[in-house]
PDB file of C-alpha atoms in Angstrom:
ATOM      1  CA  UNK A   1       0.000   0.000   0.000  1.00 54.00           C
ATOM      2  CA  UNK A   2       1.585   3.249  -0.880  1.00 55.00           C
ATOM      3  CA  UNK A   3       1.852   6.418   1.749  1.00 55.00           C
ATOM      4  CA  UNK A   4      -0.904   8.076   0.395  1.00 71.00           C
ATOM      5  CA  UNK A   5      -3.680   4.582  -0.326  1.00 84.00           C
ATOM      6  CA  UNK A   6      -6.457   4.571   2.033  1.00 94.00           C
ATOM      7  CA  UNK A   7      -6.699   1.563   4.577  1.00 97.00           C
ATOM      8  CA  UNK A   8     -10.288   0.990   3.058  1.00 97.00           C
ATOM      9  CA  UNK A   9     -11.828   2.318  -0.320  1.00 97.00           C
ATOM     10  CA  UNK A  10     -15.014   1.614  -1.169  1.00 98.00           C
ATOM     11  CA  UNK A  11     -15.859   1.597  -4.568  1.00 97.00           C
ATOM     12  CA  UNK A  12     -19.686   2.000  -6.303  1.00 97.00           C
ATOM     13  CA  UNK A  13     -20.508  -0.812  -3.898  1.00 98.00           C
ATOM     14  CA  UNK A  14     -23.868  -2.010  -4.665  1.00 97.00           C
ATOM     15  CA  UNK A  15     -25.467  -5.498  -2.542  1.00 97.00           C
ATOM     16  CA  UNK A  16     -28.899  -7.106  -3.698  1.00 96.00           C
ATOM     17  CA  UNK A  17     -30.119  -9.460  -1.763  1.00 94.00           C
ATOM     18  CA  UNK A  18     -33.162 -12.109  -3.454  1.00 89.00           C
ATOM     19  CA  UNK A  19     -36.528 -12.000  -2.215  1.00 82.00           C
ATOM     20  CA  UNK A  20     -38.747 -14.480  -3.986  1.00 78.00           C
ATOM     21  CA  UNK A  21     -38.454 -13.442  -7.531  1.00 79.00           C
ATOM     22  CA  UNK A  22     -37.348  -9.861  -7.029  1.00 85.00           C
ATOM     23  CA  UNK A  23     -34.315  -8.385  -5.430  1.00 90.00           C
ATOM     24  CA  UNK A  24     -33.972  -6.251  -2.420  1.00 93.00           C
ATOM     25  CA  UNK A  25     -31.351  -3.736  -2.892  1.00 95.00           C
ATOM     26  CA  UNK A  26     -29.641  -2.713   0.549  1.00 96.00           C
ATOM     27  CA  UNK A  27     -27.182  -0.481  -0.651  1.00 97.00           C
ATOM     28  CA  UNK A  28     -26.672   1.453  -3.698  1.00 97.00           C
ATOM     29  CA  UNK A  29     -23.568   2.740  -5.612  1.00 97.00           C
ATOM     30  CA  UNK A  30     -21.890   3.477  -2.440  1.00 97.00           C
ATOM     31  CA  UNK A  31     -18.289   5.123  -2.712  1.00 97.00           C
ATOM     32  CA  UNK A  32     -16.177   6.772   0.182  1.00 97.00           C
ATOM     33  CA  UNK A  33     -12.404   5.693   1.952  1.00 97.00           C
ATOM     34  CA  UNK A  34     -11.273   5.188   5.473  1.00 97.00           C
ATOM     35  CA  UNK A  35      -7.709   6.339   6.289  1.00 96.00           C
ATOM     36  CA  UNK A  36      -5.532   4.515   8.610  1.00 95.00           C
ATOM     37  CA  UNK A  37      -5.952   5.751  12.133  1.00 95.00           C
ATOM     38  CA  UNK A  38      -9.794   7.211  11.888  1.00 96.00           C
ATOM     39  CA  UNK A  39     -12.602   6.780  14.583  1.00 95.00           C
ATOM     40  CA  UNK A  40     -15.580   6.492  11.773  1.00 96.00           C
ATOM     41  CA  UNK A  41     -19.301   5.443  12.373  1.00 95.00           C
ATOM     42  CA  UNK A  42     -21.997   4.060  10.134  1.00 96.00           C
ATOM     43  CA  UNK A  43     -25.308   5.660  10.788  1.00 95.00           C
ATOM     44  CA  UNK A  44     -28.691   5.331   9.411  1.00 93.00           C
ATOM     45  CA  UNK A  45     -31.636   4.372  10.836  1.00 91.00           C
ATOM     46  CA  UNK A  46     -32.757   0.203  11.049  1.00 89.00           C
ATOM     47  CA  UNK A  47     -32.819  -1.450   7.447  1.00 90.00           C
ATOM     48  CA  UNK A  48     -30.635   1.751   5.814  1.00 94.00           C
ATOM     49  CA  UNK A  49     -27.734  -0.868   5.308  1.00 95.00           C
ATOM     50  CA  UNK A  50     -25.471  -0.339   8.207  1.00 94.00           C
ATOM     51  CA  UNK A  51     -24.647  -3.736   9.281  1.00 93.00           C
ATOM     52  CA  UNK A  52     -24.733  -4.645   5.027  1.00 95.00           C
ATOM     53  CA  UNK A  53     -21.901  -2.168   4.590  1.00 96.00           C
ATOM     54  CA  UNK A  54     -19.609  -3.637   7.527  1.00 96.00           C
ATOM     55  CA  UNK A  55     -19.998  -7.041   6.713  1.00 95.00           C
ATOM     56  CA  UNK A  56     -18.542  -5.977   2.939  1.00 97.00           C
ATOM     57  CA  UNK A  57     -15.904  -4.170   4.571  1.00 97.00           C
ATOM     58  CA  UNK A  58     -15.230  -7.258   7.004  1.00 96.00           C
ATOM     59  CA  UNK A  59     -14.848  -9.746   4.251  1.00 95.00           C
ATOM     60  CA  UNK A  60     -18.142 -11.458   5.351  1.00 94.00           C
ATOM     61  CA  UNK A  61     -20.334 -11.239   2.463  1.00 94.00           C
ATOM     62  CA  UNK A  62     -19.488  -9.738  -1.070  1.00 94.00           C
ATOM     63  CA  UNK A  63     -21.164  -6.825  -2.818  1.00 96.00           C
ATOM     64  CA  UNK A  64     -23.253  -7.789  -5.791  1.00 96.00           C
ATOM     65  CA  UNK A  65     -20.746  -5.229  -7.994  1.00 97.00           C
ATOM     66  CA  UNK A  66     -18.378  -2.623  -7.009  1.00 97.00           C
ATOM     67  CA  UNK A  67     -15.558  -3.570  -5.045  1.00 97.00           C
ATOM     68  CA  UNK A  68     -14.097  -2.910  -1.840  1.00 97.00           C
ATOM     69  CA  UNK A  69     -10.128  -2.454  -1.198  1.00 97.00           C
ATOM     70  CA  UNK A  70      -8.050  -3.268   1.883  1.00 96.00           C
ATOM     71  CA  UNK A  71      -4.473  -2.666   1.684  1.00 93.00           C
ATOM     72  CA  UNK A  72      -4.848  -1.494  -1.768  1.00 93.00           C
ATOM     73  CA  UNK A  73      -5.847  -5.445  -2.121  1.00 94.00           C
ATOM     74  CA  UNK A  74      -9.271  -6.058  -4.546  1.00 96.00           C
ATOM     75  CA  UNK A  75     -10.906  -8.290  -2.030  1.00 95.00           C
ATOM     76  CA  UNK A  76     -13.395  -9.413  -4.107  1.00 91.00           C
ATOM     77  CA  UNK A  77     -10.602 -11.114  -5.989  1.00 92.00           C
ATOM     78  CA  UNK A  78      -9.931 -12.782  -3.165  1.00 94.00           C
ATOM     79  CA  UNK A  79     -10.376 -16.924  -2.690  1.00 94.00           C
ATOM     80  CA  UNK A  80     -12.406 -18.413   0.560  1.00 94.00           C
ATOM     81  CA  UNK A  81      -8.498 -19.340   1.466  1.00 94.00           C
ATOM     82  CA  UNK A  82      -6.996 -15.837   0.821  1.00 96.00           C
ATOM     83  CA  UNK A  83     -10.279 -14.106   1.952  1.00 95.00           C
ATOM     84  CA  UNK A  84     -10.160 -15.915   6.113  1.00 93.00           C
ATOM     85  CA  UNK A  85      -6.367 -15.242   6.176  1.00 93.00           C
ATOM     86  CA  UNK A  86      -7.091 -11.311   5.314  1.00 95.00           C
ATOM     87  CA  UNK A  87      -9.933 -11.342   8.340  1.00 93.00           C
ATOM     88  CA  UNK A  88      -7.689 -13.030  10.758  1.00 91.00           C
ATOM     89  CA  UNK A  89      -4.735 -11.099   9.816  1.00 91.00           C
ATOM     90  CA  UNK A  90      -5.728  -7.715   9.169  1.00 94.00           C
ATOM     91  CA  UNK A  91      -9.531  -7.344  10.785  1.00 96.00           C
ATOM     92  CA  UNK A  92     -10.823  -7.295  14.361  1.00 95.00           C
ATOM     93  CA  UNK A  93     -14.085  -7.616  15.127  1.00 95.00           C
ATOM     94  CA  UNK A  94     -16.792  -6.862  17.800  1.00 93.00           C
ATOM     95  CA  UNK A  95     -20.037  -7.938  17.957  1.00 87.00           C
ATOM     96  CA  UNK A  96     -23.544  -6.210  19.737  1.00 83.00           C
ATOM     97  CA  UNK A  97     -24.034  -9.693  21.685  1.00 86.00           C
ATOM     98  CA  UNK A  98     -20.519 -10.095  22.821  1.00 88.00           C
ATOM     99  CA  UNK A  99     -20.128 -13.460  21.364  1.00 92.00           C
ATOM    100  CA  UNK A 100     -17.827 -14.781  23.924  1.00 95.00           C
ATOM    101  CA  UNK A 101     -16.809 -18.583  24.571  1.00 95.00           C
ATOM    102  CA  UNK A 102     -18.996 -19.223  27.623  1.00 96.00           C
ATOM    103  CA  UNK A 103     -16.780 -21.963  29.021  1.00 96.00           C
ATOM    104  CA  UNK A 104     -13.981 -20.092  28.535  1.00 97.00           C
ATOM    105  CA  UNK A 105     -12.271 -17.272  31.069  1.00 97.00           C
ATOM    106  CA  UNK A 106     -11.777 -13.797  29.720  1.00 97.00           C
ATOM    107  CA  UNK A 107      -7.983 -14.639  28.929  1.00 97.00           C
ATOM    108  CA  UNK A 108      -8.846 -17.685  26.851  1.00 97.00           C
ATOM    109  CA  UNK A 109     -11.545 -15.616  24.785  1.00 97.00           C
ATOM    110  CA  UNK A 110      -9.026 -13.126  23.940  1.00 97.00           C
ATOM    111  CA  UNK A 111      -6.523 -15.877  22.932  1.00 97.00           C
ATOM    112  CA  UNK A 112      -8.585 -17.737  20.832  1.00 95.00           C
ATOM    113  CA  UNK A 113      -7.749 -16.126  17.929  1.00 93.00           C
ATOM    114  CA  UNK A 114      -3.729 -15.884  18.370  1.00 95.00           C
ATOM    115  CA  UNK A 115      -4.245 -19.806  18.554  1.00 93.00           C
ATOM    116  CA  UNK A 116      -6.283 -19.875  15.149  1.00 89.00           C
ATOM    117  CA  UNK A 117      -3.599 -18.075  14.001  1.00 91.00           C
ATOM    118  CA  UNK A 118      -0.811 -20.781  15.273  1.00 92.00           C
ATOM    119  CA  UNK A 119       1.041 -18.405  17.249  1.00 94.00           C
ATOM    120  CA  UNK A 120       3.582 -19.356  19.930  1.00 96.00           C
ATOM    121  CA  UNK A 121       2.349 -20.020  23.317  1.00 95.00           C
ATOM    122  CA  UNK A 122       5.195 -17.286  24.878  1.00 96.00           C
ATOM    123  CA  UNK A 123       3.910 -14.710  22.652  1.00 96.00           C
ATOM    124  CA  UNK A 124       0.338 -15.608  22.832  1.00 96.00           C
ATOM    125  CA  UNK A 125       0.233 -15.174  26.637  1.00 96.00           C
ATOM    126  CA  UNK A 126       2.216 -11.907  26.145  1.00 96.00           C
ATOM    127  CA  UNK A 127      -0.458 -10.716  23.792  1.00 96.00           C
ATOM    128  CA  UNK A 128      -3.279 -11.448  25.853  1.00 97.00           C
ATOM    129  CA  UNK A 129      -1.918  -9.722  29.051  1.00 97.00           C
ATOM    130  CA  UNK A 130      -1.358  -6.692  26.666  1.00 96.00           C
ATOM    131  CA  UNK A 131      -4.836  -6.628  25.645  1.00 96.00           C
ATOM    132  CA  UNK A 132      -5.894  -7.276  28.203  1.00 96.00           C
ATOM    133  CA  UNK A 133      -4.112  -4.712  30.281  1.00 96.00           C
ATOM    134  CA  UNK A 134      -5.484  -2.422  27.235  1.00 94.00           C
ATOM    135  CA  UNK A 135      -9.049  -3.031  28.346  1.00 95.00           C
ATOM    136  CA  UNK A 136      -8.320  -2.541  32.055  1.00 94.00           C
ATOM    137  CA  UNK A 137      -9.460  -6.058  32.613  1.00 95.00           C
ATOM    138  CA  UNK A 138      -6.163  -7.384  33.916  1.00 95.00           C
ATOM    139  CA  UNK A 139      -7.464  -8.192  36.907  1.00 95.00           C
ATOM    140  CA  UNK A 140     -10.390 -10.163  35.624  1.00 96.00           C
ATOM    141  CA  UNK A 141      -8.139 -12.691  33.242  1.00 96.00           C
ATOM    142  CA  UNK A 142      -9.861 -16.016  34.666  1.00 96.00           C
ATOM    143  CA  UNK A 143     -13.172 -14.972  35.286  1.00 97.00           C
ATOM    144  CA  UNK A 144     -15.677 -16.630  32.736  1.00 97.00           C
ATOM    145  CA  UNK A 145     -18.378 -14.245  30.980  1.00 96.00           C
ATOM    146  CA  UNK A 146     -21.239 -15.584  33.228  1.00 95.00           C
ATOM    147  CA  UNK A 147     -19.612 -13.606  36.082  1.00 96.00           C
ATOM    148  CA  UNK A 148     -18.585 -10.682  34.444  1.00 95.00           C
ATOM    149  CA  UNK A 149     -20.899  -7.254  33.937  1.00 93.00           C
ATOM    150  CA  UNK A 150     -22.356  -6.447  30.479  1.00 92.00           C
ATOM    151  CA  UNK A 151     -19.629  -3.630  30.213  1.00 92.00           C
ATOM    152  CA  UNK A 152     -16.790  -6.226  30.976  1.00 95.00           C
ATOM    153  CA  UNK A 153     -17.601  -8.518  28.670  1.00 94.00           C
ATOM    154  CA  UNK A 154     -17.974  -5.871  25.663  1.00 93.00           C
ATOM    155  CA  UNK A 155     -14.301  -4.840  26.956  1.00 94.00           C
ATOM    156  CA  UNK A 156     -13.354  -8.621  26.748  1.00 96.00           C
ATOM    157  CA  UNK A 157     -14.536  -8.387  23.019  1.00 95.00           C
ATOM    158  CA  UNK A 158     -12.957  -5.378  22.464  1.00 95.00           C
ATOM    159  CA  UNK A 159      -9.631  -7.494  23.870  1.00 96.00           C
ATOM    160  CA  UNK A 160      -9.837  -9.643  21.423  1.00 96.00           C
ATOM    161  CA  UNK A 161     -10.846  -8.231  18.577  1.00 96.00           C
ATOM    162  CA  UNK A 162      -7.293  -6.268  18.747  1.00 95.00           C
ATOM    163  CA  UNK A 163      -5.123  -9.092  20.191  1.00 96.00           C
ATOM    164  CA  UNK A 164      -3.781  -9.929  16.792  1.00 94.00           C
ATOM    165  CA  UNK A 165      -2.709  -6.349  16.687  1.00 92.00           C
ATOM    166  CA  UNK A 166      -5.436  -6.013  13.500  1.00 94.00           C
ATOM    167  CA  UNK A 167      -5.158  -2.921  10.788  1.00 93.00           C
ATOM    168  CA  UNK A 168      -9.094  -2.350  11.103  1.00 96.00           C
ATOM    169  CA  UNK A 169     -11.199  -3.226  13.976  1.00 97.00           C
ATOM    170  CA  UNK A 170     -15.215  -3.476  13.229  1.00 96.00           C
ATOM    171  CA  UNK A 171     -17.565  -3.252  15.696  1.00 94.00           C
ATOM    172  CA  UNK A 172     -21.589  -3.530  14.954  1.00 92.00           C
ATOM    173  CA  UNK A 173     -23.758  -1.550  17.811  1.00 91.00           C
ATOM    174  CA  UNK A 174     -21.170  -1.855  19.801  1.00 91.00           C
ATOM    175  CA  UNK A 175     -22.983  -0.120  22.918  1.00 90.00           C
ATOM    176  CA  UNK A 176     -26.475  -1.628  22.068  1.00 88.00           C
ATOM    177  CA  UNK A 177     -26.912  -3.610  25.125  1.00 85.00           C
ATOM    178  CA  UNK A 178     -24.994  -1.103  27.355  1.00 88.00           C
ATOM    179  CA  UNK A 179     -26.008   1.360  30.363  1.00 90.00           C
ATOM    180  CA  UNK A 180     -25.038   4.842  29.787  1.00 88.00           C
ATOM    181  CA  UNK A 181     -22.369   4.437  32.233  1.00 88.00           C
ATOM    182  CA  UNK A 182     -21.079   1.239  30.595  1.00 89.00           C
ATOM    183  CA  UNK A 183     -21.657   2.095  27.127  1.00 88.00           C
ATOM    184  CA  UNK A 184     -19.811   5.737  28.218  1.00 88.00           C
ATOM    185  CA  UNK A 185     -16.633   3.689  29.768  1.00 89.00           C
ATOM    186  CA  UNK A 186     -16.627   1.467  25.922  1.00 90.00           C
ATOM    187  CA  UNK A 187     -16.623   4.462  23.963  1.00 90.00           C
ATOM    188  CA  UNK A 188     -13.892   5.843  26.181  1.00 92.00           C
ATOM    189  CA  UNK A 189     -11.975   2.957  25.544  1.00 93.00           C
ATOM    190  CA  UNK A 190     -12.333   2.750  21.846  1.00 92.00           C
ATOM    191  CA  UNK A 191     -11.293   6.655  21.516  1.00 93.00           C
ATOM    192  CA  UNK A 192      -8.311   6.037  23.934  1.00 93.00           C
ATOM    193  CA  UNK A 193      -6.989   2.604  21.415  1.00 94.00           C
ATOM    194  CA  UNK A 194      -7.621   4.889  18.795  1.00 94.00           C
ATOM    195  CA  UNK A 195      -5.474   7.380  19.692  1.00 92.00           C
ATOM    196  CA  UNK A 196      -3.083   5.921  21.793  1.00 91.00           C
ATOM    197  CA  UNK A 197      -2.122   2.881  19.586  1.00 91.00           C
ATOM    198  CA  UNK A 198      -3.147   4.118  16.554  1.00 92.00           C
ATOM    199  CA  UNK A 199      -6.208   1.580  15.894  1.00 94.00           C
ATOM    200  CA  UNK A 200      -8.614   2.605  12.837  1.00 96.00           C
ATOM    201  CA  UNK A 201     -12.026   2.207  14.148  1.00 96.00           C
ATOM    202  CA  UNK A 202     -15.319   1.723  12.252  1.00 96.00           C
ATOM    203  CA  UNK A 203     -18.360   0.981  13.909  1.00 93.00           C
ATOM    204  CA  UNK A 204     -22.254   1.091  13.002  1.00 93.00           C
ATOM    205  CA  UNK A 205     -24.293   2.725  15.076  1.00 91.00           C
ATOM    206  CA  UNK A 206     -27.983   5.006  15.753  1.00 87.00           C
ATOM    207  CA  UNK A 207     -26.831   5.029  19.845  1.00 87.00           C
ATOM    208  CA  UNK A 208     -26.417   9.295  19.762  1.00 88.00           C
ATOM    209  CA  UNK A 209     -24.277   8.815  22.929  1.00 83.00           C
ATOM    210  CA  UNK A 210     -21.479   7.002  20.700  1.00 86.00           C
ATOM    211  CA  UNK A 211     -22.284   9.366  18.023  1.00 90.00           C
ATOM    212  CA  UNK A 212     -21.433  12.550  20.278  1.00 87.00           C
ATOM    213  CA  UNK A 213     -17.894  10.893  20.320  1.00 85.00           C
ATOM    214  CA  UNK A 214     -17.027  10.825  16.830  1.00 91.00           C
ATOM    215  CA  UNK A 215     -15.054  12.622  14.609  1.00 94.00           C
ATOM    216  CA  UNK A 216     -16.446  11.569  11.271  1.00 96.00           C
ATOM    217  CA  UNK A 217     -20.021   9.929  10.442  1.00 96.00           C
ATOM    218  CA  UNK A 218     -21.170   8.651   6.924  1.00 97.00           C
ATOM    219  CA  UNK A 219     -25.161   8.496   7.406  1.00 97.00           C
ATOM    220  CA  UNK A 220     -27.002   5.828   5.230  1.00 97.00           C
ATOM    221  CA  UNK A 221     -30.522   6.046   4.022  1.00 96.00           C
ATOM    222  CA  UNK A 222     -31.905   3.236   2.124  1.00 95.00           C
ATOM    223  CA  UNK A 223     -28.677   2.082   1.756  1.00 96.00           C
ATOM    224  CA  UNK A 224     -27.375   5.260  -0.051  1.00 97.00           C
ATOM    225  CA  UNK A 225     -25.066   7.536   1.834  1.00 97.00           C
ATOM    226  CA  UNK A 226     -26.922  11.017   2.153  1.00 96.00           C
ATOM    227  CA  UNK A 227     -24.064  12.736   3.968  1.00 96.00           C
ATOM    228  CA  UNK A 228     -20.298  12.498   5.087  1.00 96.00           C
ATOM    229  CA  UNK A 229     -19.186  14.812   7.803  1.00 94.00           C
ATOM    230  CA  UNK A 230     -16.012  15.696  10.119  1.00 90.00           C
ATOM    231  CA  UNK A 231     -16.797  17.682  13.169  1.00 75.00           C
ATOM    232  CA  UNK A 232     -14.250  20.315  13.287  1.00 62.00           C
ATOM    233  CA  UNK A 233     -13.939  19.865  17.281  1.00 57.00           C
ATOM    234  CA  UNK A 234     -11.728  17.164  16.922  1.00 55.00           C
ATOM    235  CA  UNK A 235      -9.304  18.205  14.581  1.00 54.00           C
ATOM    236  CA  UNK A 236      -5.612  18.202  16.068  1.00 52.00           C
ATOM    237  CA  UNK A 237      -7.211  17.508  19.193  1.00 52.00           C
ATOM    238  CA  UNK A 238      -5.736  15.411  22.109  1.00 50.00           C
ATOM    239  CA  UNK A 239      -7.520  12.571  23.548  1.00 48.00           C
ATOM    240  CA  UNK A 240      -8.378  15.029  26.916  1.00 52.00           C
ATOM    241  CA  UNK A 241      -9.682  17.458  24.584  1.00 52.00           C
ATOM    242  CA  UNK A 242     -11.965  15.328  22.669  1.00 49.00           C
ATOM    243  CA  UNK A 243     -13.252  13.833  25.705  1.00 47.00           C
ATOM    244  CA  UNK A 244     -13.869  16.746  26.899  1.00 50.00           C
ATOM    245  CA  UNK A 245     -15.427  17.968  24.340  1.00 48.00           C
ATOM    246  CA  UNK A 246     -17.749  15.080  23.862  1.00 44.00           C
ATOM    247  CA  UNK A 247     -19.590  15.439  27.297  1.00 42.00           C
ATOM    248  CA  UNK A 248     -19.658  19.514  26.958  1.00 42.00           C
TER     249      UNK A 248
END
């Protein structure tokens, strides 16, 4: 990818989905990039193609034309083989429900994926203690999700969605099933990865509270995007100033 390539470019993406004999269309000739390093939601109200448009961009379904670039790579190029190895290496993922191991403790949740991957067991334990540490969870390693709070187990997602140390991490609704004091603590968190390790974030999202926290939105309706907008209070900002100015 050269210096100036975005992370993700998104490219007159169109996805039809069949419906008896007709086709529904759930987004339309959509075209915009992410740069490495943004903090980016997807907004729109229910059925505008939010969740559509991160699944493209997460390598989980395929538009119908248009194409979608990671790393300057055509992923719809891609084999099943080449596709999975792009998600596990370069994409991090969280989920509204969590979807945690329910045997497993918070540490082996977060590992899972370093031992998909086939890593070492010295560096996988390293990783997950980072992450972990990342998440403020440290303390909380061999607890399993059944006795952890709704906010700790998002932060356990959140763990290991950026264990593998991922270019992009994805999160749908990430504060859905949140309290406003948890769902306040996870977008904390996500700004403070984002600007202290340099993690591109893009999320999907109608929850105003993570909205209020964000420095650029593309809004969907009927899965065309109707606007694209940076707020100008975050611009050269530090983390205590966005913060800050988030909650004012």
């Amino acid at each position: 990818m050269a210096p100036s390539d975005p992370l993700v470019s998104v490219e007159q993406v169109t996805r039809k989905f069949p419906l008896d004999h007709n086709a529904v269309t759930a987004l339309s000739n959509v075209t915009f990039r992410i740069d490495a390093g943004e903090f980016l939601a997807i907004s729109g109200p229910s059925g505008s193609g939010k969740s559509t448009l991160l699944n493209l961009i997460g390598c989980i379904d395929k538009p119908t034309s248009g194409r979608i670039l990671i790393d300057a790579t055509d992923t719809s190029r891609l084999s099943p083989s080449e596709t999975s190895l792009l998600r596990r290496e370069k994409i991090g993922f969280v989920f509204q429900t969590f979807n945690l191991i329910p045997v497993f403790t918070a540490s082996e949740n977060v590992e899972y994926p370093l031992l998909i991957q086939g890593v070492r067991t010295n560096e996988r334990q390293k990783r997950v203690a980072e992450a972990l540490a990342n998440v403020g969870l440290s303390g909380r390693a061999h607890q399993r999700p059944d006795l952890l709070s709704g906010g700790e187990r998002q932060r356990v997602a959140v763990a290991r969605a950026i264990v593998h140390r991922p270019s992009l991490v994805l999160a749908d609704e990430p504060t859905a099933n949140l309290d406003t004091r948890n769902a306040t603590q996870l977008i904390d968190l996500m700004r403070d990865l984002n600007h202290t390790l340099g993690l591109t974030f893009v999320f999907s999202t109608h929850d105003q509270r993570l909205l209020e926290h964000t420095p650029r939105i593309v809004r969907l309706t009927d899965g065309c995007i109707i606007s694209d907008t940076h707020s100008e209070r975050f611009e050269g900002a530090t983390r205590e100033q966005i913060l800050a100015a988030s909650v004012s």
